[in-house]
Coordinates of N, CA, C and O in Angstrom, one line a residue:
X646 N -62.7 -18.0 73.7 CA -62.2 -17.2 72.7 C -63.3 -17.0 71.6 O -63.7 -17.9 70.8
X647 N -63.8 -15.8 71.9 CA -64.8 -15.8 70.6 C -64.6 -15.1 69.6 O -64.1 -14.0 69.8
X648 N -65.0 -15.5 68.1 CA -64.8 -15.1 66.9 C -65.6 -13.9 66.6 O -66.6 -13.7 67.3
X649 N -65.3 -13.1 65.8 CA -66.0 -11.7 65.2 C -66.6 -12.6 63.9 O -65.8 -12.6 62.9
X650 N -67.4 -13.3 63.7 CA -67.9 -13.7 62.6 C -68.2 -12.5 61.7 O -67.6 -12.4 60.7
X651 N -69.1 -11.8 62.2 CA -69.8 -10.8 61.7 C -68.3 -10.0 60.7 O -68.5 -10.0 59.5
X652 N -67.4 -9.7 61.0 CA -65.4 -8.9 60.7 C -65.4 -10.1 59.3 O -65.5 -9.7 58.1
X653 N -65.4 -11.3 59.7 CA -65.1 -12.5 58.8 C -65.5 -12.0 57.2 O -64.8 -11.6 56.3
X654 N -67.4 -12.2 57.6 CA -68.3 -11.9 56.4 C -68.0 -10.4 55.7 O -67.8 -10.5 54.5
X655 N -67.8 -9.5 56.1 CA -67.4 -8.2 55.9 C -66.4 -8.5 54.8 O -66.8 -8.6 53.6
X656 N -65.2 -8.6 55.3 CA -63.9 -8.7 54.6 C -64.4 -10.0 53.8 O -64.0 -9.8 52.6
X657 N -65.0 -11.2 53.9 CA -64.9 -12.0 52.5 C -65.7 -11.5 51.6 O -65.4 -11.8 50.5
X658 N -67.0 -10.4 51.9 CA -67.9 -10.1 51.0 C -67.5 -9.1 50.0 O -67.9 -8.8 48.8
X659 N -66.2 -8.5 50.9 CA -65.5 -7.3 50.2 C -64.7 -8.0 49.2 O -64.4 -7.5 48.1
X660 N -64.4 -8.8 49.5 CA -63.0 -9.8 48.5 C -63.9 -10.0 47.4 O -63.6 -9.4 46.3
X661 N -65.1 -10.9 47.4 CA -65.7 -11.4 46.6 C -66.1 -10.0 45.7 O -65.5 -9.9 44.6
X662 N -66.9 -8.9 46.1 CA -67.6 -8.2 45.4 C -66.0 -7.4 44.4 O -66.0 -7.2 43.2
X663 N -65.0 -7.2 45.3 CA -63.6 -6.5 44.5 C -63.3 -7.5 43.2 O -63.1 -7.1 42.1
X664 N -63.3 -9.0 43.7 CA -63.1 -9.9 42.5 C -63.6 -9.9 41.3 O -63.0 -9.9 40.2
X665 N -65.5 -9.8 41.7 CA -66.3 -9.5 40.4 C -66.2 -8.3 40.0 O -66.4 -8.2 38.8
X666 N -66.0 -7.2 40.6 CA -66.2 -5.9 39.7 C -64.6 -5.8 38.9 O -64.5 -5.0 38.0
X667 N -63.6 -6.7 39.3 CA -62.2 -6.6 38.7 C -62.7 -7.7 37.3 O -62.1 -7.4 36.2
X668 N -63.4 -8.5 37.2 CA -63.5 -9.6 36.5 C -64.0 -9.3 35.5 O -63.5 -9.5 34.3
X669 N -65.3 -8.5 35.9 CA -66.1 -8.0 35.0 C -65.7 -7.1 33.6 O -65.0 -6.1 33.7
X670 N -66.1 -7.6 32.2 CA -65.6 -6.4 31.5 C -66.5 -5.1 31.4 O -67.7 -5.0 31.6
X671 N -65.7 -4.4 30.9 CA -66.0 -2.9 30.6 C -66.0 -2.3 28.9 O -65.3 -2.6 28.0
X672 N -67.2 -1.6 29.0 CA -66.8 -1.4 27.3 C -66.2 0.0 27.4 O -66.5 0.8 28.2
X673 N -64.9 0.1 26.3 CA -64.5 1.4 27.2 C -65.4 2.5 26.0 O -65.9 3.4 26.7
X674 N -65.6 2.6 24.7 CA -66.5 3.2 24.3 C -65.4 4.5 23.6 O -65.8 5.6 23.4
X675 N -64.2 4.1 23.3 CA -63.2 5.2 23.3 C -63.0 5.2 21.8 O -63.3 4.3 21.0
X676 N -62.4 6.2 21.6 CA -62.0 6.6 20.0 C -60.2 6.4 19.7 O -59.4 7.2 20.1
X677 N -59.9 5.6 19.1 CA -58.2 5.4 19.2 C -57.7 6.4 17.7 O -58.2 6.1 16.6
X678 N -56.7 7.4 17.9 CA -56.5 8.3 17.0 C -55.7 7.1 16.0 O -55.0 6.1 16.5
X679 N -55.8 7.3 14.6 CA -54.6 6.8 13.7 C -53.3 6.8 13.8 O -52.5 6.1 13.3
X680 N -53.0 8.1 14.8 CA -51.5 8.5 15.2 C -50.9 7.0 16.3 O -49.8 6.5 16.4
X681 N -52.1 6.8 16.8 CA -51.5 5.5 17.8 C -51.1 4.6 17.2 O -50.1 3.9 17.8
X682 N -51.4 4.1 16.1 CA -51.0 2.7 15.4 C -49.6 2.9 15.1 O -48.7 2.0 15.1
X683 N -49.5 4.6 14.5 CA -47.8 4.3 14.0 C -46.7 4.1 15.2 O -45.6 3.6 15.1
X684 N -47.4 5.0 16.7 CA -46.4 5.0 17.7 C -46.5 3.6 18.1 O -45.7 3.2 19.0
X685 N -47.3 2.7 17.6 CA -47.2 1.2 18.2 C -46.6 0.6 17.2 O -46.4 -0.6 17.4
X686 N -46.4 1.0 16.4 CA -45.3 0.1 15.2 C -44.1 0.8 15.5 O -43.2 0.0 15.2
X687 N -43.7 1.8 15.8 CA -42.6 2.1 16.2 C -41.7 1.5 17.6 O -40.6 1.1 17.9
X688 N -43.1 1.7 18.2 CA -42.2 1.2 19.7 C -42.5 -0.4 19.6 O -42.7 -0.8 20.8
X689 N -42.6 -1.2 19.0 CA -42.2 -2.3 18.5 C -41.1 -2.7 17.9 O -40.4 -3.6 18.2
X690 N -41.1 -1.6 16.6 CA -39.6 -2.0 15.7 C -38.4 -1.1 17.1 O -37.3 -1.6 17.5
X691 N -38.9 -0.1 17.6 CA -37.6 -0.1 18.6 C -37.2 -1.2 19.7 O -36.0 -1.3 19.9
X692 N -38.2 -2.1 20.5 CA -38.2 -3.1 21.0 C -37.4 -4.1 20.4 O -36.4 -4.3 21.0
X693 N -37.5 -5.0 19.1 CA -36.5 -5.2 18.1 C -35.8 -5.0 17.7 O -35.3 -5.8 16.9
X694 N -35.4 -3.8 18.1 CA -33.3 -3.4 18.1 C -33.5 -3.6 19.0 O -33.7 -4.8 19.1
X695 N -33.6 -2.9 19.9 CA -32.9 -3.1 21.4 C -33.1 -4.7 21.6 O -32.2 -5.0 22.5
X696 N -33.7 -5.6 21.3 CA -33.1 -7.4 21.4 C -32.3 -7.7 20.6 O -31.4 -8.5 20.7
X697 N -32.3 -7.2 20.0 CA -31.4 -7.7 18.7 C -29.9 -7.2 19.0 O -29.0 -8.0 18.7
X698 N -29.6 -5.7 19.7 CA -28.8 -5.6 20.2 C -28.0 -6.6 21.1 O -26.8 -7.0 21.1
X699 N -29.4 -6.8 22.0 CA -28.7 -7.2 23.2 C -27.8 -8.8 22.8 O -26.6 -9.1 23.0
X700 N -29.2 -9.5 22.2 CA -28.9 -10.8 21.9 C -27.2 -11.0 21.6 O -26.3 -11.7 22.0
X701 N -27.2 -9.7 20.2 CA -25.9 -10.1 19.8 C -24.4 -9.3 20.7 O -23.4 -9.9 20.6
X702 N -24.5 -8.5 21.1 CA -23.6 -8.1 21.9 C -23.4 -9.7 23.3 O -22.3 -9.9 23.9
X703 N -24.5 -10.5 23.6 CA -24.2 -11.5 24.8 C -24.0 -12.9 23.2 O -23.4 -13.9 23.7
X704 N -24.2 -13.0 22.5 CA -23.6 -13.5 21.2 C -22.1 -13.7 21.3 O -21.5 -14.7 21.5
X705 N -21.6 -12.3 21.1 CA -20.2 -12.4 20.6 C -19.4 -12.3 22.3 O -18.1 -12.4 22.4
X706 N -20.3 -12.1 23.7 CA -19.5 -12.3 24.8 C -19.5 -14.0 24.8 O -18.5 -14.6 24.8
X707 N -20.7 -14.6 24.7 CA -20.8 -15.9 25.1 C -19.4 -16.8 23.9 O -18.6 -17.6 24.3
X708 N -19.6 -16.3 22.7 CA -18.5 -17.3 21.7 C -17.0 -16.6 22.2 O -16.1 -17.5 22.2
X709 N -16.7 -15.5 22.6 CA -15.5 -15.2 22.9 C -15.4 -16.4 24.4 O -14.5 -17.1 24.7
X710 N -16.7 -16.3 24.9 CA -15.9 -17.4 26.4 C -15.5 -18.5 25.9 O -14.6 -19.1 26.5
X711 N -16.3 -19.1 24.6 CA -16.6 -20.3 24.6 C -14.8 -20.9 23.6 O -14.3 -22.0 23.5
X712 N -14.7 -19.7 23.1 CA -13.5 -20.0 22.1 C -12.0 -19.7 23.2 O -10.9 -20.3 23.2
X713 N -12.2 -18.8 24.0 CA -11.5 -18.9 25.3 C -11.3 -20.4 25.8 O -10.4 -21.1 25.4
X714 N -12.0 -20.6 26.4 CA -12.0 -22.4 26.8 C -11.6 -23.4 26.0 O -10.9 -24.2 26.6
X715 N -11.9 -23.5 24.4 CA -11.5 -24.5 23.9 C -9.9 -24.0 23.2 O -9.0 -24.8 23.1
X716 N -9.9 -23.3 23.1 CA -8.2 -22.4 23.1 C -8.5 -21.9 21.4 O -7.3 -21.6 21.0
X717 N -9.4 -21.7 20.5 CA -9.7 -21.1 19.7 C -9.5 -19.7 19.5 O -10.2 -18.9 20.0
X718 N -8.2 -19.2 18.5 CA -8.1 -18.2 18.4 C -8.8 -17.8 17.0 O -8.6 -18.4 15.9
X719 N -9.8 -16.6 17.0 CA -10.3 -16.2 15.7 C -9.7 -15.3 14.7 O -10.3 -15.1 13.7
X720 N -8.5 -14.8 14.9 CA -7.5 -14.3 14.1 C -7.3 -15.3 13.3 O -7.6 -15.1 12.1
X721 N -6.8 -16.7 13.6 CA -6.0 -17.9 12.8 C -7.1 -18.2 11.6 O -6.7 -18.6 10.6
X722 N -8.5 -17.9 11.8 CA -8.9 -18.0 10.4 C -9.1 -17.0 9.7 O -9.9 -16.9 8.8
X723 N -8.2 -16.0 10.0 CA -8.6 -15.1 9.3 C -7.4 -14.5 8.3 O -6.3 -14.6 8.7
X724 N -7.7 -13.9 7.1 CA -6.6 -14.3 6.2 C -5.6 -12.9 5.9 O -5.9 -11.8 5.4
X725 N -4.5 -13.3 6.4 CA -3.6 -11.6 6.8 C -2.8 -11.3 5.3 O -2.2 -12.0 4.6
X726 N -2.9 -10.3 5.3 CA -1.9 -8.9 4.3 C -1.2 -8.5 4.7 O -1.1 -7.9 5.8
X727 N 0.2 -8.8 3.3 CA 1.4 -8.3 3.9 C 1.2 -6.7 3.6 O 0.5 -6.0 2.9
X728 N 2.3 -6.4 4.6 CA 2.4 -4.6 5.0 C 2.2 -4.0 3.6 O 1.8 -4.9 2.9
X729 N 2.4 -3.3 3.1 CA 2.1 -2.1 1.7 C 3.4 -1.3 2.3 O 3.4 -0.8 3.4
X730 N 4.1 -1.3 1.5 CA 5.5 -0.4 0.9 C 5.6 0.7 0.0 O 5.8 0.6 -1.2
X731 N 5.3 1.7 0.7 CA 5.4 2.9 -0.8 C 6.3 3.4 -1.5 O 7.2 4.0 -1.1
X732 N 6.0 3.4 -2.8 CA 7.2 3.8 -3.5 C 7.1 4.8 -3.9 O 6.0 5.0 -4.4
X733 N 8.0 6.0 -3.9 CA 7.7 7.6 -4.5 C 8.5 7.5 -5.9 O 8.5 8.5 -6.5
X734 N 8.8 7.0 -6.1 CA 10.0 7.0 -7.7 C 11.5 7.7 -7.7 O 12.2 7.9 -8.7
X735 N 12.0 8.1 -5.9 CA 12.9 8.4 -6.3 C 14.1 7.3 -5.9 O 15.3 7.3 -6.2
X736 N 13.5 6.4 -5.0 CA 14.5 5.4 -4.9 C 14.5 4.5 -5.5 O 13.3 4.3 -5.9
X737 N 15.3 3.6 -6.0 CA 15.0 2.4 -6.8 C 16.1 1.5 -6.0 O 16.3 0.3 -6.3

């Protein structure tokens, strides 16, 4: 059974050489408009709702399981008003 040594060196020299030119930095030499900074503070603070969303929407699923389980109803702390009766003045 003989080896293609010669196939071997090929394909490792190609690995190697793909590694260093990936490794390597680059200057990119580019001009970044002022407009980019605000679209990157934007899509940031939008990033921060959308967790903030999420967190609290899986917030209030996770305490509803959790008050589920321990038999915790959250009405009971909460402080109720009796009904409102209107009066027009002509009944007494």
């Amino acid at each position: 059974m003989k080896k293609n040594y010669n196939l071997i060196w090929k394909i490792a020299g190609t690995a190697y050489l793909s590694l260093v030119l990936l490794a390597t930095p680059f200057n990119a030499h580019a001009y970044i408009d002022p407009s980019v900074s605000s679209y990157l503070i934007q899509a940031i603070i939008g990033v921060a709702v959308a967790v903030g969303a999420f967190v609290a929407v899986y917030w209030r699923r996770a305490k509803k399981k959790v008050q589920d389980k321990l038999g915790i109803q959250e009405s009971s702390r909460k402080e109720k008003e009796e009904d409102v009766q209107l009066y027009d003045g002509k009944n007494k």
